[in-house]
CSV table of N, CA and C in Angstrom, one decimal:
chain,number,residue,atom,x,y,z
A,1,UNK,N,-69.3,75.2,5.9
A,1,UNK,CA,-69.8,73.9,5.3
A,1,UNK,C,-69.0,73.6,4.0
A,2,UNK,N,-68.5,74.5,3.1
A,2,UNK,CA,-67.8,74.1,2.1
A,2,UNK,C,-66.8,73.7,2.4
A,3,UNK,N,-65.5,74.6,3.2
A,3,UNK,CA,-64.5,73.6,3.7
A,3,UNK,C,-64.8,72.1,3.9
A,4,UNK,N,-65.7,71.6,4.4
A,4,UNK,CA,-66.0,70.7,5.4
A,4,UNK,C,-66.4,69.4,4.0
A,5,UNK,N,-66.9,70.2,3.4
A,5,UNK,CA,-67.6,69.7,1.6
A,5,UNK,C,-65.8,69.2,0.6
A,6,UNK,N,-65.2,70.5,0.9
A,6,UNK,CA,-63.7,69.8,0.6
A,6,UNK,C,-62.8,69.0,0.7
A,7,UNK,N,-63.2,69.3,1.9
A,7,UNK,CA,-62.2,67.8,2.8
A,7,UNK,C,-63.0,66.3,2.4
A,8,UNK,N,-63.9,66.5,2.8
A,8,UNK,CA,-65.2,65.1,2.1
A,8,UNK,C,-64.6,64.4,0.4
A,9,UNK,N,-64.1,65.7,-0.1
A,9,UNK,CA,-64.3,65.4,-1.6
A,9,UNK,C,-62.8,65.2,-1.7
A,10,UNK,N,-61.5,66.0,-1.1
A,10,UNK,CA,-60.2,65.4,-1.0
A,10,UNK,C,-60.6,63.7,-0.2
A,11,UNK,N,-61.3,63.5,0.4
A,11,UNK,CA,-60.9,62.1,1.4
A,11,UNK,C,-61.8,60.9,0.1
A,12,UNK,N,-62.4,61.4,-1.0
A,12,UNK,CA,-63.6,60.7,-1.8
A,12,UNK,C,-62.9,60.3,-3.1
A,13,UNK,N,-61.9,60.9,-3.6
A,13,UNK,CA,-61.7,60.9,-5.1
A,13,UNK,C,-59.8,60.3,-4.5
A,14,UNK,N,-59.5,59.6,-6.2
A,14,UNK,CA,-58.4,58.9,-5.9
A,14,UNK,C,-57.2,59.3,-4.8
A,15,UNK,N,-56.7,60.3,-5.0
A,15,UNK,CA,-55.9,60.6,-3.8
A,15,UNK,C,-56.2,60.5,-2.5
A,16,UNK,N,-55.0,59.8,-1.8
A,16,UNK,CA,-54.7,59.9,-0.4
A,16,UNK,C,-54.1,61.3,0.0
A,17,UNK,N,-54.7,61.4,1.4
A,17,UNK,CA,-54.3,62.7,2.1
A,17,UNK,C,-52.2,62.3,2.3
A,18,UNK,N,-51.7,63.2,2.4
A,18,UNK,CA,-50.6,62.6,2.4
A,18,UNK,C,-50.1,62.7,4.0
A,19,UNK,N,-49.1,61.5,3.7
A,19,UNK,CA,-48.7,61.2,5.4
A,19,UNK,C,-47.8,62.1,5.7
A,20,UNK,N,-48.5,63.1,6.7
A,20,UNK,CA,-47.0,64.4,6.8
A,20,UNK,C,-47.7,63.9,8.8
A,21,UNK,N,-46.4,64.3,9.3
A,21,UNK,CA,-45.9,64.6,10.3
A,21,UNK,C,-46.9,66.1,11.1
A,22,UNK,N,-47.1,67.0,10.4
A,22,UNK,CA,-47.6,68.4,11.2
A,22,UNK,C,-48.3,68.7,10.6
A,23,UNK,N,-49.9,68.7,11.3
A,23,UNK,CA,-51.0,69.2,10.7
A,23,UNK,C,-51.1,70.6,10.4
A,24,UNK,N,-50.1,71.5,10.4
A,24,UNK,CA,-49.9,72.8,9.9
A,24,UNK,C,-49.9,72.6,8.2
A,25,UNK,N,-49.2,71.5,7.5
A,25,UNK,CA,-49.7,71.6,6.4
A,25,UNK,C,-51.3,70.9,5.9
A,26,UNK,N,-51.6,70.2,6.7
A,26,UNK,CA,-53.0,69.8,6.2
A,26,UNK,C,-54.2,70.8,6.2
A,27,UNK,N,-53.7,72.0,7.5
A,27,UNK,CA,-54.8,72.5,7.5
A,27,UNK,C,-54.2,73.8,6.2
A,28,UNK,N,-52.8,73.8,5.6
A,28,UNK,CA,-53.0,75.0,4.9
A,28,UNK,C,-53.4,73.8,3.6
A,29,UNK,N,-52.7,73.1,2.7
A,29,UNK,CA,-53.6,72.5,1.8
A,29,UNK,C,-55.2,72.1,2.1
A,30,UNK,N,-56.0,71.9,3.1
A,30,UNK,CA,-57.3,71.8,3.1
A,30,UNK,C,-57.8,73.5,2.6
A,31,UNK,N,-57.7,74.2,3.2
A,31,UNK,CA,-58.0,75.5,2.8
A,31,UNK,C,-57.6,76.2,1.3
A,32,UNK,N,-56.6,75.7,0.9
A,32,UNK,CA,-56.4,75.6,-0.6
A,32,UNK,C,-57.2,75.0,-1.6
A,33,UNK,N,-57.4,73.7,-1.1
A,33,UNK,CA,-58.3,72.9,-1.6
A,33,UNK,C,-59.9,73.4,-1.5
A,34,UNK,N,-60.0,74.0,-0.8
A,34,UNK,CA,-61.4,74.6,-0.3
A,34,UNK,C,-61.5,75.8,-1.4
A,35,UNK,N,-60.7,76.4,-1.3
A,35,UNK,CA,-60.7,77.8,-2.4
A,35,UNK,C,-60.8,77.2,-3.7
A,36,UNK,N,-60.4,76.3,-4.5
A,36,UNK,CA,-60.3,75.7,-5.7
A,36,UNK,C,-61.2,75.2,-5.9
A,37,UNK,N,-62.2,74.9,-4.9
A,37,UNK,CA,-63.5,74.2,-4.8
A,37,UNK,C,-64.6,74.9,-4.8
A,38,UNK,N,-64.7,76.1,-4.2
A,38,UNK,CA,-65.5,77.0,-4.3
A,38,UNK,C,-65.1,77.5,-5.8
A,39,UNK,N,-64.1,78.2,-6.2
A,39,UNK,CA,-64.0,78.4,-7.5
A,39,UNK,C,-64.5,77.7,-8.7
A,40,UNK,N,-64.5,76.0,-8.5
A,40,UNK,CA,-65.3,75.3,-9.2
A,40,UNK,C,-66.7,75.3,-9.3
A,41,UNK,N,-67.5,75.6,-8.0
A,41,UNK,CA,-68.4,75.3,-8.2
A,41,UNK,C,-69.1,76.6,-8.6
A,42,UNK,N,-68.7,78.3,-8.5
A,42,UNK,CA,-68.9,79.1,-9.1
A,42,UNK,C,-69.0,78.9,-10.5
A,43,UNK,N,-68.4,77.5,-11.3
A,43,UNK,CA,-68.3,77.8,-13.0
A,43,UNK,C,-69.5,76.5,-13.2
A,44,UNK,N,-70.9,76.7,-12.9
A,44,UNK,CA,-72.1,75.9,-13.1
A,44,UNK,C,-71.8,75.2,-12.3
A,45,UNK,N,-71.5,75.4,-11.0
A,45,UNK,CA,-71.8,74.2,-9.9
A,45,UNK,C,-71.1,73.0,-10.2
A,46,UNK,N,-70.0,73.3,-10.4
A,46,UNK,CA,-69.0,72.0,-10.9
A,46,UNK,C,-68.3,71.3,-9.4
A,47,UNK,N,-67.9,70.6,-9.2
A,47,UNK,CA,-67.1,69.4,-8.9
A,47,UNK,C,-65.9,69.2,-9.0
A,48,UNK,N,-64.9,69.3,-7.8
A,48,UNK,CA,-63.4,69.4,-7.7
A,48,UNK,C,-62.8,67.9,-7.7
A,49,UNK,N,-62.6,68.1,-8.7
A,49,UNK,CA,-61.2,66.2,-8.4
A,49,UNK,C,-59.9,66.8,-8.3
A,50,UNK,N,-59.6,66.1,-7.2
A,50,UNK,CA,-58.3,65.7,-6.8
A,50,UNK,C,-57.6,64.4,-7.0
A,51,UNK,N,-57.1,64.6,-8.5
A,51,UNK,CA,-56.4,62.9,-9.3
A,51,UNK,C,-55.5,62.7,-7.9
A,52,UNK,N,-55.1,61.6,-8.4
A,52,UNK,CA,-53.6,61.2,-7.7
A,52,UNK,C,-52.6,61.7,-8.5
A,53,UNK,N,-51.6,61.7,-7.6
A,53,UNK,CA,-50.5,62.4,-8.2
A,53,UNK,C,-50.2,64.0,-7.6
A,54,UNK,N,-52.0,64.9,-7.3
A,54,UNK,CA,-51.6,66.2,-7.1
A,54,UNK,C,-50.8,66.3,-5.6
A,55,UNK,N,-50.5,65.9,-5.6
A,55,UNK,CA,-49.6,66.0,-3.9
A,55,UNK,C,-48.5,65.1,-3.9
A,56,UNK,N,-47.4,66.0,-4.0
A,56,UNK,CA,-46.0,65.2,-3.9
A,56,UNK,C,-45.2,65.3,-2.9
A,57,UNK,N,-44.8,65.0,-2.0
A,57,UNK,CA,-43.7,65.3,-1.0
A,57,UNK,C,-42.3,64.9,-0.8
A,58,UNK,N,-41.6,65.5,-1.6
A,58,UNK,CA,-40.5,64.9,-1.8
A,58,UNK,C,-38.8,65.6,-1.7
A,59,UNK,N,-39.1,67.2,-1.2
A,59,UNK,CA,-37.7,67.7,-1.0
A,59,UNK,C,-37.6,68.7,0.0
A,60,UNK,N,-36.8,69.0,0.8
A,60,UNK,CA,-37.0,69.9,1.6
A,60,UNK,C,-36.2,71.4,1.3
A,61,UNK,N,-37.2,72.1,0.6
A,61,UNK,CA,-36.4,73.6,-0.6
A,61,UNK,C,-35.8,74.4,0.3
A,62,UNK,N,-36.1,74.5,1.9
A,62,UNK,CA,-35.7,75.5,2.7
A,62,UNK,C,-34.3,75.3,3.3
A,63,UNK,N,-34.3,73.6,3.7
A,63,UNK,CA,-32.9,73.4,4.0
A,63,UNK,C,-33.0,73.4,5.8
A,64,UNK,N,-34.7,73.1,6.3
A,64,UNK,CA,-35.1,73.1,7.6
A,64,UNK,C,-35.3,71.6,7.8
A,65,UNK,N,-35.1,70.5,7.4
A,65,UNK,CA,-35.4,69.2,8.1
A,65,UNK,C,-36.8,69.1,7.5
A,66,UNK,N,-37.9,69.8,6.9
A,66,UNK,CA,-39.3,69.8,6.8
A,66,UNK,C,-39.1,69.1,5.1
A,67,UNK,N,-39.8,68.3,5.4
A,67,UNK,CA,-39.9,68.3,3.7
A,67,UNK,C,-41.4,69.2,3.4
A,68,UNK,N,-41.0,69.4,2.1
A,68,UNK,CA,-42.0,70.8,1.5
A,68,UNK,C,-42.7,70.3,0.6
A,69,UNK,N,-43.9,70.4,0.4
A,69,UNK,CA,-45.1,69.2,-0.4
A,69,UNK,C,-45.6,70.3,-1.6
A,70,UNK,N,-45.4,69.7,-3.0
A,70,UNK,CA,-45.9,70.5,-3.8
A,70,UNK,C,-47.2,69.9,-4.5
A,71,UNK,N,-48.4,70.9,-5.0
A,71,UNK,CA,-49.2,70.7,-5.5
A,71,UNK,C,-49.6,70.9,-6.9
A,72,UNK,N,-49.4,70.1,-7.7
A,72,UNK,CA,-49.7,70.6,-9.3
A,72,UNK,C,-51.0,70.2,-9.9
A,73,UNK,N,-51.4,71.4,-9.7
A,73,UNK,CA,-52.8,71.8,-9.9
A,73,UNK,C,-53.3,71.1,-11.5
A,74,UNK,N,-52.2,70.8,-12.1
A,74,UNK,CA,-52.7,69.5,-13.8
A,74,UNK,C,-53.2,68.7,-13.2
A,75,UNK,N,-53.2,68.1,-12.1
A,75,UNK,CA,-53.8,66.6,-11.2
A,75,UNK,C,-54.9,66.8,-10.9
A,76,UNK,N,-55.6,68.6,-11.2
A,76,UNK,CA,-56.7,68.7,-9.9
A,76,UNK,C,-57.9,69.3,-11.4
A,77,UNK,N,-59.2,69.1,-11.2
A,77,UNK,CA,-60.2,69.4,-12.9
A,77,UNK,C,-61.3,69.6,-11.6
A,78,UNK,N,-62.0,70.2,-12.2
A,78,UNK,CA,-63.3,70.8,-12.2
A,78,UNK,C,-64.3,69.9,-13.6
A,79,UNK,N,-65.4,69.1,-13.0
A,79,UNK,CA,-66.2,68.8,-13.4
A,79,UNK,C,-66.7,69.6,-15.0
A,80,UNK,N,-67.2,70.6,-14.6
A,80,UNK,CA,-67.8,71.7,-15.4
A,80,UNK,C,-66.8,72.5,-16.4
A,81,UNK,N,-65.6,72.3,-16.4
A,81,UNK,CA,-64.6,73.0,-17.0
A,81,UNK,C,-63.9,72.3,-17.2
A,82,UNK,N,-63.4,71.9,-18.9
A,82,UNK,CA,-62.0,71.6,-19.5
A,82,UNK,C,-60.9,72.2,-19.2
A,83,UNK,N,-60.9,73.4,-18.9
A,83,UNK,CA,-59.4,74.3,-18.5
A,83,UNK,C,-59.8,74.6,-17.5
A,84,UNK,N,-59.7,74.3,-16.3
A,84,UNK,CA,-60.0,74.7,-15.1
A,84,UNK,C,-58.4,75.2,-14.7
A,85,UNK,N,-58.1,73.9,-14.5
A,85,UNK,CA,-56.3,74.4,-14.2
A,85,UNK,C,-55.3,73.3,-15.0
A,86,UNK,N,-55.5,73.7,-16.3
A,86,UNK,CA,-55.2,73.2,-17.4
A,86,UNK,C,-53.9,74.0,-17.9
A,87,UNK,N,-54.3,75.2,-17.8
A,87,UNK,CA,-53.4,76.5,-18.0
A,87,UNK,C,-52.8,77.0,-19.4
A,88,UNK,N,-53.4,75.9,-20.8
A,88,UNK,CA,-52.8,76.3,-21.8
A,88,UNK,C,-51.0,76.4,-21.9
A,89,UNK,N,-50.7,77.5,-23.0
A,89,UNK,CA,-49.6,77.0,-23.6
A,89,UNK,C,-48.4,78.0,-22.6
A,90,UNK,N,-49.1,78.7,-21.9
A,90,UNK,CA,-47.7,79.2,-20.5
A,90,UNK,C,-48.1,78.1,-19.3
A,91,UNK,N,-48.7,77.2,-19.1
A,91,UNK,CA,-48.6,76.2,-18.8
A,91,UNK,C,-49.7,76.2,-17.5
A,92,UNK,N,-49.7,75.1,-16.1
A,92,UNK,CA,-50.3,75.5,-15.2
A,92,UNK,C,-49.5,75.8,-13.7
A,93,UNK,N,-51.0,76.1,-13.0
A,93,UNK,CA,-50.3,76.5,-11.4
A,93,UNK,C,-49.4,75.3,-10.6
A,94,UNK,N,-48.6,75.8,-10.1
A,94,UNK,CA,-48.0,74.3,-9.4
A,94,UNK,C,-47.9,75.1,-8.1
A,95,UNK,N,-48.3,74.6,-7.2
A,95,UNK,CA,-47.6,75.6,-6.0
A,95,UNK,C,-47.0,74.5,-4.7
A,96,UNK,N,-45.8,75.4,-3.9
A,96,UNK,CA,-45.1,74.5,-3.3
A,96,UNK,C,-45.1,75.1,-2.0
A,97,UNK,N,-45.8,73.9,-1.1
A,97,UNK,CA,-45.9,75.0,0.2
A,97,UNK,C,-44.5,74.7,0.9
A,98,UNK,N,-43.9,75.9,1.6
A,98,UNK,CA,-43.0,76.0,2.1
A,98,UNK,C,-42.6,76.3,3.8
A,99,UNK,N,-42.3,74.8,5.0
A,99,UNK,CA,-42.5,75.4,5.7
A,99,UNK,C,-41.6,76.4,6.7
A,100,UNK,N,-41.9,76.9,7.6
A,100,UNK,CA,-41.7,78.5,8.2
A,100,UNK,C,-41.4,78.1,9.7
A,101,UNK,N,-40.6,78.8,10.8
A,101,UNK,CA,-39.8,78.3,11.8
A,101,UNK,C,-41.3,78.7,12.5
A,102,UNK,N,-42.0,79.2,12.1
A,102,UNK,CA,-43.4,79.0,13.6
A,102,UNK,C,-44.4,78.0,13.2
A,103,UNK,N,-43.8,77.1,11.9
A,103,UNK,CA,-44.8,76.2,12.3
A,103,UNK,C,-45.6,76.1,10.8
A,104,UNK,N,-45.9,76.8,10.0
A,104,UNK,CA,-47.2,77.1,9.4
A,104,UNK,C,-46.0,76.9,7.9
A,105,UNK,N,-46.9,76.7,6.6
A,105,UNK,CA,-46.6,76.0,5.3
A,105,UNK,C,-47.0,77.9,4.7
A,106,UNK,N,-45.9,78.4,4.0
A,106,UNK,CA,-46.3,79.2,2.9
A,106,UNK,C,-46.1,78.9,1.9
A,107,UNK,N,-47.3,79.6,1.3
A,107,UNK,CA,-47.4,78.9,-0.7
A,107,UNK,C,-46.9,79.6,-1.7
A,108,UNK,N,-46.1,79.0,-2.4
A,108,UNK,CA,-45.4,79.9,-3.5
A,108,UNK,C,-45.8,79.2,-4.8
A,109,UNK,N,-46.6,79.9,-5.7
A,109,UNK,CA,-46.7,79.8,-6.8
A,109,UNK,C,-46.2,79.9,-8.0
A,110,UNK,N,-45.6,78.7,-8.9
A,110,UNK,CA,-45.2,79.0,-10.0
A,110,UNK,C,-46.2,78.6,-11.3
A,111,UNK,N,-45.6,79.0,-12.7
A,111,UNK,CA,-46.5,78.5,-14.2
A,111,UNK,C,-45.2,78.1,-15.0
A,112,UNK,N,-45.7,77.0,-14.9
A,112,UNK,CA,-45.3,75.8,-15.9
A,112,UNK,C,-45.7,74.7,-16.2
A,113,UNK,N,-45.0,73.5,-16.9
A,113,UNK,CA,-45.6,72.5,-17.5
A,113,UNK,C,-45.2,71.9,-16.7
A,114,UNK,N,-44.9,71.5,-15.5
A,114,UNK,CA,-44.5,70.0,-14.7
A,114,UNK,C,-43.5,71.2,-13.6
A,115,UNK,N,-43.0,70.3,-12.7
A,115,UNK,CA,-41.9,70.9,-11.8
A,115,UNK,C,-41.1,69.4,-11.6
A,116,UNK,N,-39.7,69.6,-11.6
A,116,UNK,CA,-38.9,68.7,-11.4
A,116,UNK,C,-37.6,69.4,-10.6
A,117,UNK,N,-37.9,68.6,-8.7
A,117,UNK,CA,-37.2,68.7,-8.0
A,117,UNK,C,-36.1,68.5,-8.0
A,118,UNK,N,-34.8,69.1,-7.7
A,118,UNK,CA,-33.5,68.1,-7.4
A,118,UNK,C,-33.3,68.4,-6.6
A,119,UNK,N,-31.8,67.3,-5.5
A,119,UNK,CA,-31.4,67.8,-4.4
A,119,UNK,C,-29.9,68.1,-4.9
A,120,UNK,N,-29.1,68.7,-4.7
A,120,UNK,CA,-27.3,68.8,-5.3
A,120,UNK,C,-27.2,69.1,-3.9
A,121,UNK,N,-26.5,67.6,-2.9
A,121,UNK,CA,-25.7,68.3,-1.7
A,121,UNK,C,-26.7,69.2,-0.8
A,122,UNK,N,-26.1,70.0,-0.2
A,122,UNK,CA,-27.2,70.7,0.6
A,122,UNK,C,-28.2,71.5,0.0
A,123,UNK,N,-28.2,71.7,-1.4
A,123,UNK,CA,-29.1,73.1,-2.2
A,123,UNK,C,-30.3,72.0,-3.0
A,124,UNK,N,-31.3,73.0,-2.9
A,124,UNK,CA,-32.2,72.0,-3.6
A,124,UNK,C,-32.9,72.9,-4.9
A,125,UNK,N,-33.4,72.3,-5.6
A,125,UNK,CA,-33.8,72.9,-7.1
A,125,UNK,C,-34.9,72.6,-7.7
A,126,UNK,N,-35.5,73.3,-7.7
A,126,UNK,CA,-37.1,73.3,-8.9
A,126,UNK,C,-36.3,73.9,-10.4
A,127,UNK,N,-36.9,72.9,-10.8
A,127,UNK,CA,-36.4,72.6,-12.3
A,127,UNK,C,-38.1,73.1,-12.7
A,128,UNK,N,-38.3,74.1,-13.7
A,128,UNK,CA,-39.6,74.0,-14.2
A,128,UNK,C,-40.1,74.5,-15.5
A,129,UNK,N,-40.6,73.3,-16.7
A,129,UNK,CA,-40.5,73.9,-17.7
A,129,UNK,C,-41.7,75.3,-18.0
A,130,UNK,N,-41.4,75.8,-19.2
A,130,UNK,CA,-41.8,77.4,-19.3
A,130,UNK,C,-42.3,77.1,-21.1
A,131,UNK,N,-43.0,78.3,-20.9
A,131,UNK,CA,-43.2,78.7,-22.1
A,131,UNK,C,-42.3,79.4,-22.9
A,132,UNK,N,-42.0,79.2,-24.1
A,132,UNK,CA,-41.0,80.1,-24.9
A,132,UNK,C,-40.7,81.6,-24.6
A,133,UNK,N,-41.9,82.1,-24.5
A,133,UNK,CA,-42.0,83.2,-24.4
A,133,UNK,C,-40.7,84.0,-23.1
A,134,UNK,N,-41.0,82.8,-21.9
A,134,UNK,CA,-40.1,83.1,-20.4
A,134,UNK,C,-38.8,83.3,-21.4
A,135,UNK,N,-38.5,82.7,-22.0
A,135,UNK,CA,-37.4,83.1,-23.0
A,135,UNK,C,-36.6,83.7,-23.8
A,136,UNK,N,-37.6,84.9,-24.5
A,136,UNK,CA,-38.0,85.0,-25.9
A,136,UNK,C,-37.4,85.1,-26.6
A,137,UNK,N,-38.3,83.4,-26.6
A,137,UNK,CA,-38.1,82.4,-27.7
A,137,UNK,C,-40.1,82.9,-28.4
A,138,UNK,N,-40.1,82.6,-29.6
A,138,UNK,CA,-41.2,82.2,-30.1
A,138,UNK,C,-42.1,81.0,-29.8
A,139,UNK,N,-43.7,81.0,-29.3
A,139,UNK,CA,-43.9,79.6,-29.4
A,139,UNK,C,-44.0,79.0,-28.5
A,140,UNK,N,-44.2,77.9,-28.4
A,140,UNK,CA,-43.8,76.8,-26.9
A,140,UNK,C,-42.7,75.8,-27.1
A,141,UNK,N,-41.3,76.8,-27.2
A,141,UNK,CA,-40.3,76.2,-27.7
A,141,UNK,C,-39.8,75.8,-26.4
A,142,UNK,N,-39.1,74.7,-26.3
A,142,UNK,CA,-38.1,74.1,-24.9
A,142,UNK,C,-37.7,75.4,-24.3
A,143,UNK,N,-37.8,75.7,-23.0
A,143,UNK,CA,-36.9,76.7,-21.9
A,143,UNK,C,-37.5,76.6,-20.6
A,144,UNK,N,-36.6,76.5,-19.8
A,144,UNK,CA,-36.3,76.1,-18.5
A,144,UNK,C,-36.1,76.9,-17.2
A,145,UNK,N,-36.7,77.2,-16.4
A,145,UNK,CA,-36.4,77.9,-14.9
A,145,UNK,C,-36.0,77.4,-14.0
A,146,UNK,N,-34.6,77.5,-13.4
A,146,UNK,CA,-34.4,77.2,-12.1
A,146,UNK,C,-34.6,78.2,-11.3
A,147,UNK,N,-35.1,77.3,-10.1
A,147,UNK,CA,-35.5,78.2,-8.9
A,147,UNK,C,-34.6,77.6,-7.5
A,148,UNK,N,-34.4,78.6,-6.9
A,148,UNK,CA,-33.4,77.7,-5.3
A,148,UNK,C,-34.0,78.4,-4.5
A,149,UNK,N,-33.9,78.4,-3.0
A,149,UNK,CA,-34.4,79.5,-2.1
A,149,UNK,C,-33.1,80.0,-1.4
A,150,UNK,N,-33.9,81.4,-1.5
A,150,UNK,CA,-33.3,82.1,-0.9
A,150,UNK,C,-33.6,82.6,0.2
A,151,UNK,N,-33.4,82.5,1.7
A,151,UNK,CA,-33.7,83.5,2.3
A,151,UNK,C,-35.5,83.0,2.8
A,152,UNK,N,-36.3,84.0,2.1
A,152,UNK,CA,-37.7,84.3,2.2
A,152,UNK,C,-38.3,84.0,1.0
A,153,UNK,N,-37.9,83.3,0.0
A,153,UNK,CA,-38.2,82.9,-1.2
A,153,UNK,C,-37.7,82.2,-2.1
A,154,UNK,N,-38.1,82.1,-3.5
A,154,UNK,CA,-37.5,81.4,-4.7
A,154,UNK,C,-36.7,82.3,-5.8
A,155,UNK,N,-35.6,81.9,-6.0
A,155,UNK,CA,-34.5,82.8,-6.9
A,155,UNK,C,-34.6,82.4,-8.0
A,156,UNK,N,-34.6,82.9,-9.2
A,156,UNK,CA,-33.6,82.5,-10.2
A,156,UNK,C,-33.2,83.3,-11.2
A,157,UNK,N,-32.4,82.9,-12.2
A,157,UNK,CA,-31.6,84.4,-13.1
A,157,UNK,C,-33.2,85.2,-13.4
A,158,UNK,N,-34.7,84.6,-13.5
A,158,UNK,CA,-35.3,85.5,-13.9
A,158,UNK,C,-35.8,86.3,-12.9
A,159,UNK,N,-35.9,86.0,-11.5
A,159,UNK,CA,-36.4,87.0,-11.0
A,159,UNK,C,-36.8,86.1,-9.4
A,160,UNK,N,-37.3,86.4,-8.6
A,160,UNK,CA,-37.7,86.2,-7.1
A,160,UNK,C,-39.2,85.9,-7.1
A,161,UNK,N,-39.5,84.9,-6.5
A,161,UNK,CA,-40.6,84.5,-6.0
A,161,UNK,C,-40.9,84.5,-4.9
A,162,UNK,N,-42.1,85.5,-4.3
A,162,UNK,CA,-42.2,86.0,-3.0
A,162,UNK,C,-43.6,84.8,-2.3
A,163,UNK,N,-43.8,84.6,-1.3
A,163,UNK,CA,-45.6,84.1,-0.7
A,163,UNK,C,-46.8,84.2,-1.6
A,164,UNK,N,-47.5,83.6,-1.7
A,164,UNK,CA,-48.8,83.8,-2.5
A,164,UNK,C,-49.3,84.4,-1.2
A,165,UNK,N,-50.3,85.5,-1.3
A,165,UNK,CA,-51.2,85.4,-0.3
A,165,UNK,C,-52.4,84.2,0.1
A,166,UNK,N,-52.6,83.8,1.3
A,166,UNK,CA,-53.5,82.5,1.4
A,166,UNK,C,-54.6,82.8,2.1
């Protein structure tokens, strides 16, 4: 019934479900959505919004013809909680589902302040800002992560980003 309570509450609050092609990603963001919901309502029975904005679809990171829809969880509040997924000064969750030759969307999670896609030619790029620290730098001074895919994941000089479990 909660799932069922999530989908009600994604189809109720400003955002539109987005127009994708393969219900393989609706049904892995509904179930995402569903977990962040139940997490909400664990902190005094709070209430999940889904702003607009949290669903973007706009690059394809794999380089499969699929475009790959990312979610930045700054779009998404909990009634009951100011920092629900607010994330403070290492910033918040953004996750970018990515899809997979059988069909199905895996979710890779990053922390930062926004994510900004590019395409260069056939390679595509998450641009995402960071806390100083990713740096170290002192502070929440300006610094930057690129990420590309590789393979079975997200690369960049700092390190590999593997599946979130879902």
């Amino acid at each position: 019934m909660k799932s069922k309570n999530a989908l009600l509450l994604l189809a109720c609050t400003s955002v539109a479900p987005p127009a994708l092609a393969d219900d393989a990603f609706n049904h892995g963001l509904n179930g995402y959505v569903a977990q962040l919901s139940d997490d909400c309502t664990a902190i005094e029975n709070g209430v999940l919004e889904v702003r607009q904005g949290a669903v973007r679809k706009v690059i394809d990171v794999n380089g499969d013809g699929v475009t790959d829809p990312i979610v930045d969880n700054g779009a998404i509040a909990c009634t009951t909680s100011a920092t629900f997924s607010s994330g403070g000064t290492g910033g918040r969750t953004i996750s970018v589902f990515v899809s997979t030759a059988d069909g199905i969307f895996e979710r890779f999670e990053f922390q930062g302040h926004g994510m900004f896609p590019l395409s260069l030619g056939q390679a595509s790029i998450l641009i995402v800002p960071q806390h100083g620290a990713t740096c170290e730098q002192n502070g929440p001074a300006s610094c930057f992560a690129a990420y590309s895919w590789s393979g079975d994941g997200f690369s960049a000089a700092g390190g590999h980003i593997t599946a979130t479990n879902q």
